[in-house]
mmCIF file of C-alpha atoms and ligand atoms in Angstrom:
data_model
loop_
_atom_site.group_PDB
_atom_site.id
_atom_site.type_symbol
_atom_site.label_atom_id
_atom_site.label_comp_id
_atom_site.label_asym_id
_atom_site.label_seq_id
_atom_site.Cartn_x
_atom_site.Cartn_y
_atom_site.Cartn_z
ATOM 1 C CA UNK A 246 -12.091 7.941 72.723
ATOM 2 C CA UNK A 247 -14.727 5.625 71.886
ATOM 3 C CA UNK A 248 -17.150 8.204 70.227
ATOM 4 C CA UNK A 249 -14.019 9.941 68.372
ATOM 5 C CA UNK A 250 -12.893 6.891 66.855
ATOM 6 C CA UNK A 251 -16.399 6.213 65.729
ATOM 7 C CA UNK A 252 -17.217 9.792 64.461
ATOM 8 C CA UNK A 253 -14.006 10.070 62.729
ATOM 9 C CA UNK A 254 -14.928 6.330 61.139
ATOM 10 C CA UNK A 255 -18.297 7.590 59.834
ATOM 11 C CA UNK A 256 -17.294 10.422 59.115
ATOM 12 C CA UNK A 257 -14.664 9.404 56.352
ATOM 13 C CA UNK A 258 -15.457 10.102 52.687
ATOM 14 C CA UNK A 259 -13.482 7.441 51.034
ATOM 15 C CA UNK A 260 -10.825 4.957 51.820
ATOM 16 C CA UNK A 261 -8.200 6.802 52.262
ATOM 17 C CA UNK A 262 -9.537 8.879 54.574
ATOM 18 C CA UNK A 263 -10.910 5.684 56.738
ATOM 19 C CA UNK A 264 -7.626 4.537 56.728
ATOM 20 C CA UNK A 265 -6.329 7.637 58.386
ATOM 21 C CA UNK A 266 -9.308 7.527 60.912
ATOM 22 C CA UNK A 267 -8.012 3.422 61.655
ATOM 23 C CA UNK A 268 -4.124 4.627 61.724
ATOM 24 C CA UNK A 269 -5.445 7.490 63.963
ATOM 25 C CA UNK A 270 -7.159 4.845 66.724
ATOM 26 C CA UNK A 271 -5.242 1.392 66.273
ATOM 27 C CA UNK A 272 -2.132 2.862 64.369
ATOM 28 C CA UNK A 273 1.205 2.605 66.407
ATOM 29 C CA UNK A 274 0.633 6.031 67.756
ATOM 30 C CA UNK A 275 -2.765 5.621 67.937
ATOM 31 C CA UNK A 276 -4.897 6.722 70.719
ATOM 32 C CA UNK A 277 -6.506 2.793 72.040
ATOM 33 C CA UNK A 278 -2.883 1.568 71.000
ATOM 34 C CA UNK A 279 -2.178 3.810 73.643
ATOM 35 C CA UNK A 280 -4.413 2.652 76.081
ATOM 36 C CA UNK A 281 -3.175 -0.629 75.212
ATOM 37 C CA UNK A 282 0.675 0.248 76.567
ATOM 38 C CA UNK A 283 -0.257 1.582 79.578
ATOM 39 C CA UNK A 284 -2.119 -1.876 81.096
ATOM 40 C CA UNK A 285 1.409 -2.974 81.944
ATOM 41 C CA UNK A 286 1.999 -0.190 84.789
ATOM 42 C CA UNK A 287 -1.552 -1.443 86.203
ATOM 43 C CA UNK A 288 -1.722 -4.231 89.350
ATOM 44 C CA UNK A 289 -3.503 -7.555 88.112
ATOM 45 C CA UNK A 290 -6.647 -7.084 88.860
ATOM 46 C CA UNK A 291 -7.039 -3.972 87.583
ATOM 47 C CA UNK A 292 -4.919 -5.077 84.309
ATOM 48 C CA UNK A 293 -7.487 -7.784 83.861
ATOM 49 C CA UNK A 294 -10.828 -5.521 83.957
ATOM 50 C CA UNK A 295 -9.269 -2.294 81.653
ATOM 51 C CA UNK A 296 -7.764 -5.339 79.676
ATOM 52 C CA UNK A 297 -11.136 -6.564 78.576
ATOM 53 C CA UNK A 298 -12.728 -2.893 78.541
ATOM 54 C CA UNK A 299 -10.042 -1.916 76.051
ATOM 55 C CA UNK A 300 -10.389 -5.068 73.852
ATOM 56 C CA UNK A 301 -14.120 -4.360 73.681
ATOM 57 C CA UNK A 302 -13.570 -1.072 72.564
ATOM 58 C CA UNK A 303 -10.766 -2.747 69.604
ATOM 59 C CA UNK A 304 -13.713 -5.234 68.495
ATOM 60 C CA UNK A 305 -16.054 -2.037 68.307
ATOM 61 C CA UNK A 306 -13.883 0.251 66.320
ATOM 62 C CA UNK A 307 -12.664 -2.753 64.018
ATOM 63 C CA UNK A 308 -16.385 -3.889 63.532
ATOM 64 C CA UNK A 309 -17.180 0.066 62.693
ATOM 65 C CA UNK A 310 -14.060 0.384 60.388
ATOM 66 C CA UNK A 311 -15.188 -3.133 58.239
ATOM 67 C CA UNK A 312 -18.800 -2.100 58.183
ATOM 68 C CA UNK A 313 -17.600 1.562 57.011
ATOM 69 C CA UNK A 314 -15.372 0.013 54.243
ATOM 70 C CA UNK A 315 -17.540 -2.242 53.080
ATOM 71 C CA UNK A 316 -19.987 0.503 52.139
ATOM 72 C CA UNK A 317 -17.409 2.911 50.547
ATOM 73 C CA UNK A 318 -15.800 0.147 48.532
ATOM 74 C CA UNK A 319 -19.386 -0.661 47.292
ATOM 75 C CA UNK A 320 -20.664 2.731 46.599
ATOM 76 C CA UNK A 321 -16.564 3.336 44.929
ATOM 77 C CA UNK A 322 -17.981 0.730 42.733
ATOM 78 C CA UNK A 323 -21.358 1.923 41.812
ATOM 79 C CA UNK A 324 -19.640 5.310 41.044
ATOM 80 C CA UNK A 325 -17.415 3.276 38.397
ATOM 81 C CA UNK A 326 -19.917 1.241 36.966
ATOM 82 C CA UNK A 327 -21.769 4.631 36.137
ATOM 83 C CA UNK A 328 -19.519 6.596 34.564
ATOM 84 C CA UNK A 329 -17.671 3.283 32.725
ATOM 85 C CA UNK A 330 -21.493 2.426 31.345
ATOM 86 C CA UNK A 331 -21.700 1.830 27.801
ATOM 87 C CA UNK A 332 -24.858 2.536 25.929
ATOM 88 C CA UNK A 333 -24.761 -0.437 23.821
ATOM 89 C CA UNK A 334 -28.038 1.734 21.512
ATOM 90 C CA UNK A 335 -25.685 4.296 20.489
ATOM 91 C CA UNK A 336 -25.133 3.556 16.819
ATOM 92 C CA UNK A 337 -21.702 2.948 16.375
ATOM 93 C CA UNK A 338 -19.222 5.496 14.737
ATOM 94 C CA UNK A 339 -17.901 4.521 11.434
ATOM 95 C CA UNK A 340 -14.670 3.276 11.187
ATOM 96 C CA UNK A 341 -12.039 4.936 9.196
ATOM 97 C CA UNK A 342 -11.517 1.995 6.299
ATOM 98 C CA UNK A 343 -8.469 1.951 4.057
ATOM 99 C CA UNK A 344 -8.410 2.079 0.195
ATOM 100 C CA UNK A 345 -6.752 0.858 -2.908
ATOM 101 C CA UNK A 346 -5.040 4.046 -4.619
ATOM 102 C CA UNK A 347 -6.331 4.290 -8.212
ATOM 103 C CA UNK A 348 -2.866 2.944 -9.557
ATOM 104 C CA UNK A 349 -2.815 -0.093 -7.569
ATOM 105 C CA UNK A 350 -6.539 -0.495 -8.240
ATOM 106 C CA UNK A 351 -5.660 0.041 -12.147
ATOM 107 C CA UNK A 352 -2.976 -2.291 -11.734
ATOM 108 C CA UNK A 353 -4.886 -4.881 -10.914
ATOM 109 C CA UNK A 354 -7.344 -4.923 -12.853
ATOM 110 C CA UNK A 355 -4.562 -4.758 -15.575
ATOM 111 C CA UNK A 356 -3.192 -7.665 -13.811
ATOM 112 C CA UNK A 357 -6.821 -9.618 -13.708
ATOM 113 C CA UNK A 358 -7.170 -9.511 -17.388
ATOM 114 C CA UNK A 359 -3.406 -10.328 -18.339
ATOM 115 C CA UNK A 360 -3.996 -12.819 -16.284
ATOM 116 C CA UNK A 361 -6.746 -14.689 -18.028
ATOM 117 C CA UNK A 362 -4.842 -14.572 -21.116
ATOM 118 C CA UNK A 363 -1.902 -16.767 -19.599
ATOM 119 C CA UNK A 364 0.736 -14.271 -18.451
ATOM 120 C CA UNK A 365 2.350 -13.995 -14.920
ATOM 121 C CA UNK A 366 3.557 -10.722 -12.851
ATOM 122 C CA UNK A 367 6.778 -9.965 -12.926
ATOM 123 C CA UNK A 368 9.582 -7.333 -11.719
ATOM 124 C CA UNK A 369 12.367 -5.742 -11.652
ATOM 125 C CA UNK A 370 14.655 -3.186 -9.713
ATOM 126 C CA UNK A 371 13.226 0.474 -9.987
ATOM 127 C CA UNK A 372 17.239 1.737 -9.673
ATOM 128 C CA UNK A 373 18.630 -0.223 -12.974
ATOM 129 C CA UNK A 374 21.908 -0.374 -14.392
ATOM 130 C CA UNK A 375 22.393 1.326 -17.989
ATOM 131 C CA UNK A 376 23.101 -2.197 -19.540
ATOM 132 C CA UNK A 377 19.912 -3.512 -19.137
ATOM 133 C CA UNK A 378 18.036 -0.106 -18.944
ATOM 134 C CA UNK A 379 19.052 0.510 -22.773
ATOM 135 C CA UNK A 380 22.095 -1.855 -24.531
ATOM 136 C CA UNK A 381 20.314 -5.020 -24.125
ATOM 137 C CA UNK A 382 17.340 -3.360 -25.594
ATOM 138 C CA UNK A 383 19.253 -2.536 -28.485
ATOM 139 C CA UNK A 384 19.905 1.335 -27.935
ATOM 140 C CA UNK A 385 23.659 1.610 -27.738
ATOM 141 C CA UNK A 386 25.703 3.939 -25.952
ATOM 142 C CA UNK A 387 25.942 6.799 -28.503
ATOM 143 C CA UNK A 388 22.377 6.076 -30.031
ATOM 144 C CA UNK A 389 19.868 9.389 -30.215
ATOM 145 C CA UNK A 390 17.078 7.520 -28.080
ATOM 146 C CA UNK A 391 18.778 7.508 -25.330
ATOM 147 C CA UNK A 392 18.306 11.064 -25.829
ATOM 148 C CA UNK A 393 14.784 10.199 -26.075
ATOM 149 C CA UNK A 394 13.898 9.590 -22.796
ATOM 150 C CA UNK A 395 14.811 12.502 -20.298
ATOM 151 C CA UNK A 396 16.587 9.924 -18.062
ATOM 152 C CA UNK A 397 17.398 10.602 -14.257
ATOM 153 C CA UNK A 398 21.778 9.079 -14.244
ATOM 154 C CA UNK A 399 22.584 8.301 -11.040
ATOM 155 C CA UNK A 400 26.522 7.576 -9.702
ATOM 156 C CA UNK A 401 27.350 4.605 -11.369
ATOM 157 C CA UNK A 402 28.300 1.324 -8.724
ATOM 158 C CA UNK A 403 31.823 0.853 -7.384
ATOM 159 C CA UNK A 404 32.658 -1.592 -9.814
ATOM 160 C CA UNK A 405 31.790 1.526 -12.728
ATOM 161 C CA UNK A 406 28.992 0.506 -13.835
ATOM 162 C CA UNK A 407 26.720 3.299 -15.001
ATOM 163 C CA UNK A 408 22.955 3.473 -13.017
ATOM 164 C CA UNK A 409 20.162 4.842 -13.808
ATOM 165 C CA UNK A 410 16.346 5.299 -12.543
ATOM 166 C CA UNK A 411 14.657 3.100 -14.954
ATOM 167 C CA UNK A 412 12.930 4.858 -17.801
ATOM 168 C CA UNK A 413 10.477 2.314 -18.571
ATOM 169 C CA UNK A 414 9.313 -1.422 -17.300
ATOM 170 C CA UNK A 415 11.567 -2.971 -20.543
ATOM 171 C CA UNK A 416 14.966 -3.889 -18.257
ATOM 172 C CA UNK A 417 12.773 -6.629 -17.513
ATOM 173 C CA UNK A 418 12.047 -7.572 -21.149
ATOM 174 C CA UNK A 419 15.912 -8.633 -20.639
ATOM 175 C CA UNK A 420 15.856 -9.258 -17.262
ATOM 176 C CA UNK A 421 13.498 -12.406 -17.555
ATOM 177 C CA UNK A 422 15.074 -13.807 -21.476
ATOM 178 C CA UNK A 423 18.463 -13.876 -19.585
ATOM 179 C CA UNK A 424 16.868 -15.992 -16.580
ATOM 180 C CA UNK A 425 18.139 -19.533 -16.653
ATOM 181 C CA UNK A 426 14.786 -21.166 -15.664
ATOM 182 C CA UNK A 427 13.069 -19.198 -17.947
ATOM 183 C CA UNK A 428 15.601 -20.234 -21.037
ATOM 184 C CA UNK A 429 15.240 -23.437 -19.914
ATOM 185 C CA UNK A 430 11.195 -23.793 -20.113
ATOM 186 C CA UNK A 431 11.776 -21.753 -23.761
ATOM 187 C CA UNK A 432 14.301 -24.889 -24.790
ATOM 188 C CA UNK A 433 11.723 -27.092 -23.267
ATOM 189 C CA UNK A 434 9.698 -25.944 -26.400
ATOM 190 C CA UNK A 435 7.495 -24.015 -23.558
ATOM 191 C CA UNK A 436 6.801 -20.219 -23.973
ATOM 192 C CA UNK A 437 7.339 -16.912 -21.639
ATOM 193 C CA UNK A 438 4.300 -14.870 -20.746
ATOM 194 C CA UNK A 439 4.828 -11.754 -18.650
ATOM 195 C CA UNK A 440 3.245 -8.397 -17.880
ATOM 196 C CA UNK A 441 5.658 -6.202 -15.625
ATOM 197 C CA UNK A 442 3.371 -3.063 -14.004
ATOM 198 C CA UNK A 443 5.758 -1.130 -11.883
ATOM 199 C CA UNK A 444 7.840 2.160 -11.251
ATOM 200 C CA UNK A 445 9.212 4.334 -13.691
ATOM 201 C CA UNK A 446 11.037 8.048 -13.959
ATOM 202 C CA UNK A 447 11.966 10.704 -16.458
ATOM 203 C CA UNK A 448 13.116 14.253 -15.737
ATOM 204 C CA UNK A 449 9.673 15.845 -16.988
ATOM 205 C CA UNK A 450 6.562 17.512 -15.160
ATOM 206 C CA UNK A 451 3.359 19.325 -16.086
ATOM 207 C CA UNK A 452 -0.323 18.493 -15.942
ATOM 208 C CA UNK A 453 0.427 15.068 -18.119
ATOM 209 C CA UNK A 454 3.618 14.116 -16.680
ATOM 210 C CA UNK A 455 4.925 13.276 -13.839
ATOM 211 C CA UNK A 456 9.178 12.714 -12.615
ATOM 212 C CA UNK A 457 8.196 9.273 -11.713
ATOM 213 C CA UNK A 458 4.818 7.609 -13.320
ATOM 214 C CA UNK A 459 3.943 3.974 -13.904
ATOM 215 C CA UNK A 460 3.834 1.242 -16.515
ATOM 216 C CA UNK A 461 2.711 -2.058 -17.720
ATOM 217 C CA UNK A 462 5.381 -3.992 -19.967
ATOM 218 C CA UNK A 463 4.221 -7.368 -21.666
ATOM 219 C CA UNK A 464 6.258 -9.986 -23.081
ATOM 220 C CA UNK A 465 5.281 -13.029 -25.179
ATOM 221 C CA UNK A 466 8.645 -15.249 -26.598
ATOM 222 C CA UNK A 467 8.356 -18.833 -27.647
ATOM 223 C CA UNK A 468 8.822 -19.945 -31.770
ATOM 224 C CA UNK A 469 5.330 -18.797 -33.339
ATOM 225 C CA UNK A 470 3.953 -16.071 -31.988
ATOM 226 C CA UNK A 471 3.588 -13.079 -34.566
ATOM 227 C CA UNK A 472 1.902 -9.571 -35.233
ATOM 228 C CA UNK A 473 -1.737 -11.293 -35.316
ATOM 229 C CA UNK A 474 -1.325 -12.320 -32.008
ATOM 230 C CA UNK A 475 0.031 -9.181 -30.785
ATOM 231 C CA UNK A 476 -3.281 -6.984 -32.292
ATOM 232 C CA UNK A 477 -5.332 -9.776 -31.116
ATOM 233 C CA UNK A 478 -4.028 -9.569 -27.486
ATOM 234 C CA UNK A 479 -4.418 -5.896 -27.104
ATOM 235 C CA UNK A 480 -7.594 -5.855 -28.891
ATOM 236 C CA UNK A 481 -8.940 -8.139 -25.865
ATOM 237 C CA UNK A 482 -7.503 -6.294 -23.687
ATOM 238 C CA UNK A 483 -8.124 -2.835 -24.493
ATOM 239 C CA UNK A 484 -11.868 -3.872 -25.103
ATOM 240 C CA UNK A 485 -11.948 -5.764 -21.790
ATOM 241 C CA UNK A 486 -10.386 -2.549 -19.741
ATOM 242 C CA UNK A 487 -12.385 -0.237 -21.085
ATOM 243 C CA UNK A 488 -15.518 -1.935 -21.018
ATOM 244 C CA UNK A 489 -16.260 -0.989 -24.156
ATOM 245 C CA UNK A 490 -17.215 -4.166 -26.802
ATOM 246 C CA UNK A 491 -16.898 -2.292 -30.289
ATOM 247 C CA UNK A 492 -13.540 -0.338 -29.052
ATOM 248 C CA UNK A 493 -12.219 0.969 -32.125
ATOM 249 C CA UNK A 494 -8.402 0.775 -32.124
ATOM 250 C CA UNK A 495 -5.796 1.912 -34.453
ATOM 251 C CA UNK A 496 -2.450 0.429 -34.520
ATOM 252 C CA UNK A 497 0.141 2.980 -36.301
ATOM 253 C CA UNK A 498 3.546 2.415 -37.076
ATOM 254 C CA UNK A 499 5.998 3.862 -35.380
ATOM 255 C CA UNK A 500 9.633 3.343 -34.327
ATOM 256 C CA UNK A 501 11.279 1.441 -31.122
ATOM 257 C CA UNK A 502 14.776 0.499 -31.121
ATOM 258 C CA UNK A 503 13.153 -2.848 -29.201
ATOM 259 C CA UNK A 504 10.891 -3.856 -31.667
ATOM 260 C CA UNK A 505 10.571 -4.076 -35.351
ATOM 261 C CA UNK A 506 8.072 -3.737 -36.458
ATOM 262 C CA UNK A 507 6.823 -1.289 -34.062
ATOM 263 C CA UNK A 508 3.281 0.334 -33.677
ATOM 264 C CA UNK A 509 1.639 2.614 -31.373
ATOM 265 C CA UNK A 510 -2.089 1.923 -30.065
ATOM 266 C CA UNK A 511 -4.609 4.492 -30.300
ATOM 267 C CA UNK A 512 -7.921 3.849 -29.459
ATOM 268 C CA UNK A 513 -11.312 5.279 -30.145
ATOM 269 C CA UNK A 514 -12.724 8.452 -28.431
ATOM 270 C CA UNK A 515 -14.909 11.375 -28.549
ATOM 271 C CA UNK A 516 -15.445 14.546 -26.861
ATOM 272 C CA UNK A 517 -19.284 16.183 -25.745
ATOM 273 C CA UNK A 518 -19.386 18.931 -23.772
ATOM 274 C CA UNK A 519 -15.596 19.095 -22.993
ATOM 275 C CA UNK A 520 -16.212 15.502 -21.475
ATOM 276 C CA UNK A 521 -14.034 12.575 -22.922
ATOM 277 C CA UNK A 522 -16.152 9.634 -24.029
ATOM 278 C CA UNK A 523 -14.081 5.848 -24.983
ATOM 279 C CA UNK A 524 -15.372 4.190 -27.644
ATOM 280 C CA UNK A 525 -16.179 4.958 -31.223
ATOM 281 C CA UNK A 526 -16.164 8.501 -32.212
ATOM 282 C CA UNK A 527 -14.328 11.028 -34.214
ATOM 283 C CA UNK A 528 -11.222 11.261 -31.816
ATOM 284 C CA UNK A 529 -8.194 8.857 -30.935
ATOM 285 C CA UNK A 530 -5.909 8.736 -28.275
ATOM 286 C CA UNK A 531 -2.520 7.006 -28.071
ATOM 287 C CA UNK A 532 -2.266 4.740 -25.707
ATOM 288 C CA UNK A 533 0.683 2.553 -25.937
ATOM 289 C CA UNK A 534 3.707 1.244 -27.703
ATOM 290 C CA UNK A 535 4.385 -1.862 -29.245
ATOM 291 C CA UNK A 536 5.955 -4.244 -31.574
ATOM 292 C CA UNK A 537 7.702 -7.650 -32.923
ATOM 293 C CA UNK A 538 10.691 -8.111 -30.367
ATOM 294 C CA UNK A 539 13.960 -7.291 -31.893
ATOM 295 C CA UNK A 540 16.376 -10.179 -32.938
ATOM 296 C CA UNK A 541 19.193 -7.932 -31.612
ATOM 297 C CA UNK A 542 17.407 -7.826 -27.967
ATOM 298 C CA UNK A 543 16.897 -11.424 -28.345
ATOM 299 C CA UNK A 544 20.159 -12.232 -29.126
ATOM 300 C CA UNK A 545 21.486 -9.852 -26.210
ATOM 301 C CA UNK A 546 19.435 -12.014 -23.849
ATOM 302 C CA UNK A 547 21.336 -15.145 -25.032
ATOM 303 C CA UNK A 548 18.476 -16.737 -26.823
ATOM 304 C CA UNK A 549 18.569 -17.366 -30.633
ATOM 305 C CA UNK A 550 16.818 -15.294 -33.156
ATOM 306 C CA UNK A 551 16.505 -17.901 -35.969
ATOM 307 C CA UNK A 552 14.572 -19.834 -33.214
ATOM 308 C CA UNK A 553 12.535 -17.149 -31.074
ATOM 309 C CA UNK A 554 10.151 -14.467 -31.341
ATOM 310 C CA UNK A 555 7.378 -12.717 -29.858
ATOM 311 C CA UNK A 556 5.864 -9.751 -29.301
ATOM 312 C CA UNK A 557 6.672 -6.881 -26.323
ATOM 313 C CA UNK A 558 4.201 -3.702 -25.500
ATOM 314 C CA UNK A 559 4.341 -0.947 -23.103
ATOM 315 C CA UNK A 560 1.442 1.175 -21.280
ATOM 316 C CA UNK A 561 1.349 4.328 -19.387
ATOM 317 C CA UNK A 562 -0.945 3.020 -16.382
ATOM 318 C CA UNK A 563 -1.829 6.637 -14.830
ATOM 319 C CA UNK A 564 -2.690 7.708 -18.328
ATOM 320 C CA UNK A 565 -5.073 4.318 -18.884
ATOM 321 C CA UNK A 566 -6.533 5.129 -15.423
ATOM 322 C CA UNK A 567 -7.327 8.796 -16.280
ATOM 323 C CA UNK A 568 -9.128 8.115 -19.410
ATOM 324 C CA UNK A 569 -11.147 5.171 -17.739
ATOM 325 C CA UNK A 570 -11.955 6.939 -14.615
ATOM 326 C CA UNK A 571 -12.132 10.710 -16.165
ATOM 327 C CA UNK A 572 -9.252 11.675 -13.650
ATOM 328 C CA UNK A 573 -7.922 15.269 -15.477
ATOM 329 C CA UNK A 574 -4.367 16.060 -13.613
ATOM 330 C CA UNK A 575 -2.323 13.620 -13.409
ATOM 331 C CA UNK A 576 -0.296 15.193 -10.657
ATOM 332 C CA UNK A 577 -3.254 14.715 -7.812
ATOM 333 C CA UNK A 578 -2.580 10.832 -8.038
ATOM 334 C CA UNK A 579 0.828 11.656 -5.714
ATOM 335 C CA UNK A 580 -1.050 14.996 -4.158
ATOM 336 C CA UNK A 581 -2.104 12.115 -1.126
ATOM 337 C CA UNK A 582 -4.957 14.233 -0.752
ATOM 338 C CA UNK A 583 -6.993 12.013 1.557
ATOM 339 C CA UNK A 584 -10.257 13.983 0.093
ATOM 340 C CA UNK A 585 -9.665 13.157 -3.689
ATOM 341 C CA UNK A 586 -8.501 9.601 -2.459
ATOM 342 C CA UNK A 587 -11.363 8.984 -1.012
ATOM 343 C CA UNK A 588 -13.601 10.160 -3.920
ATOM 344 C CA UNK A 589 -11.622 8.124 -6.509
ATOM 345 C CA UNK A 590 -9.854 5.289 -4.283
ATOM 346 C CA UNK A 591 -11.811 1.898 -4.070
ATOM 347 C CA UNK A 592 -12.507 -0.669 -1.292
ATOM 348 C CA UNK A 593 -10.096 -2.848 -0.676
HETATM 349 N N1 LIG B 261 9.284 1.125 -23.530
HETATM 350 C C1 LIG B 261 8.482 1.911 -24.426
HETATM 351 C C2 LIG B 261 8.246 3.282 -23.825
HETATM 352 O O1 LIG B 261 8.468 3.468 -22.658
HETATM 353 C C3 LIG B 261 7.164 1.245 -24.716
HETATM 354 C C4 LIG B 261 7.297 -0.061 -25.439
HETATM 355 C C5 LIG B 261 7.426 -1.241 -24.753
HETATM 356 C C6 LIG B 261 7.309 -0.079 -26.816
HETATM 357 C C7 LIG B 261 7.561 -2.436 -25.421
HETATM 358 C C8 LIG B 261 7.413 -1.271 -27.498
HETATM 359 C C9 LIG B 261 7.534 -2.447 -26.808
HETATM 360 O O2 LIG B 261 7.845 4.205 -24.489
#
């Protein structure tokens, strides 16, 4: 028994087969256990002298069994700490790093500049109801601009009222005139300074327009502010987002039912080599509309046109981005093509 037990001992591999070996000797059915039982059925003497023989034999197997699992827990070990090593002189692998999409980089950098010049962001809902989307703005139910703008209707609300997808950042023009703090600060003899970048949709696509594309409103109402101002803001700004100091720009009037008068921005650019260049040169390129805000708007928005005015503007922000970052579709700015993200995205 005794050189079974202790063959069987050294001879496990791992732990689980030691324990096996110890159920095997000392288990309940185990061959010294057995031994053990029959010492009752001996007379005393006897009893007493295969009583201590058998308990030597215990102390030997246990002793063998400890000494055995001692070195296969430690060698378990060793085999862990091998194949768990690290090797702290690999270099490391690069980490896959998030980045601002072109819009929301444009965006802020949009914001950044507004910014400097006084005005706060604002917003308003992307699904807007047809009051604010064109009434308030002085475009009536039956009035051709409405025609205008390709415009995506959606059911109108349970109450009736008719929705649409907004077809341009202006709802908030009347939107922020109608808020009571804001009317407040304006009879405070304080002014309203807003740019509104956000959402906007029109039922058009092809390689310069998209369903849903994005713009940059801008509001200025208090009691002084007039058509000098207006030039002079986008001047700055058009200058300052193009990094371009001489930026030629050309403001041409045009027609919005929102503003009177109105004038669209074009600024400077010229073409070599089929690439676009900003900044003087034989070329323009329209960039965004503007104007003196209407007294009808103003007076939809509950304020008083013999005592308010200001100026409102609105800018295509994919189409700014394209011209300053010489991005040619428009359409691969909602592709999500990691690749082209990567190559024109920026680090957070
Ligand atoms: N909302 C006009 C558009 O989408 C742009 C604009 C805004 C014009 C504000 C004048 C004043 O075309």
């Amino acid at each position: 028994i005794r050189s079974e037990a202790l063959d069987a001992v050294q001879a496990a591999a791992d732990l689980g087969a030691l324990e096996a070996a110890r159920v095997a000797v000392l288990g309940k059915k185990g061959s010294v256990t057995g031994l053990m039982k029959t010492l009752g059925g001996l007379a005393p003497e006897q009893r007493k002298e295969f009583g201590a023989r058998v308990n030597q034999l215990k102390g030997e197997i246990e002793a063998a069994l400890d000494a055995r699992k001692g070195s296969l827990s430690a060698s378990a070990l060793e085999a862990r700490l091998a194949s768990e090593k690290i090797d702290v002189t690999l270099p490391a692998r690069p980490a896959a790093e998030g980045s601002l999409h072109p819009i929301g980089q444009v965006m802020d950098e949009v914001g950044a500049i507004f910014g400097e010049m006084g005005f706060t962001w604002a917003d308003g809902p992307d699904i807007e109801d047809d009051w604010h989307n064109f009434t308030a703005l002085n475009i009536p139910p039956d009035h051709p601009a409405r025609q205008m703008q390709d415009t995506f209707y959606l059911p109108p609300r349970a109450d009736g009222t008719p929705m649409v997808l907004r077809t341009h950042t202006s709802p908030v023009q009347a939107r922020t005139m109608l808020n009571k703090d804001v009317q407040k600060r304006l009879a405070d003899g304080g002014s309203l300074r807003i740019i509104v970048p956000g959402r906007t949709f029109r039922i058009d696509s092809d390689a310069t327009h998209t369903p849903m594309f994005h713009q940059v409103e801008g509001l200025v109402i208090d009691r002084t502010t007039h058509m000098g101002h207006l030039k002079g803001c986008l001047v700055d700004f058009c200058r300052a987002f193009f990094e371009v100091d001489d930026l030629p720009l050309r403001f041409r009037p045009s027609y919005f039912p929102f503003t009177e008068p109105s004038a669209e921005v074009d600024i400077g650019c010229s073409w070599k080599d089929g690439e676009l260049k900003i900044g003087a040169g034989d070329s323009w390129l329209e960039i965004l509309g503007s104007g003196m805000v209407h007294p009808n708007v103003i007076a939809n928005c509950g304020l008083d046109p013999a005592v308010y005015q200001g100026f409102a503007f609105g800018m295509g922000i994919d189409r700014i981005a394209m011209l300053k970052y010489g991005i040619p579709d428009l359409r691969a700015f909602f592709d999500a093509d990691l690749r082209w993200l990567r190559h024109y995205g920026f680090s957070a």
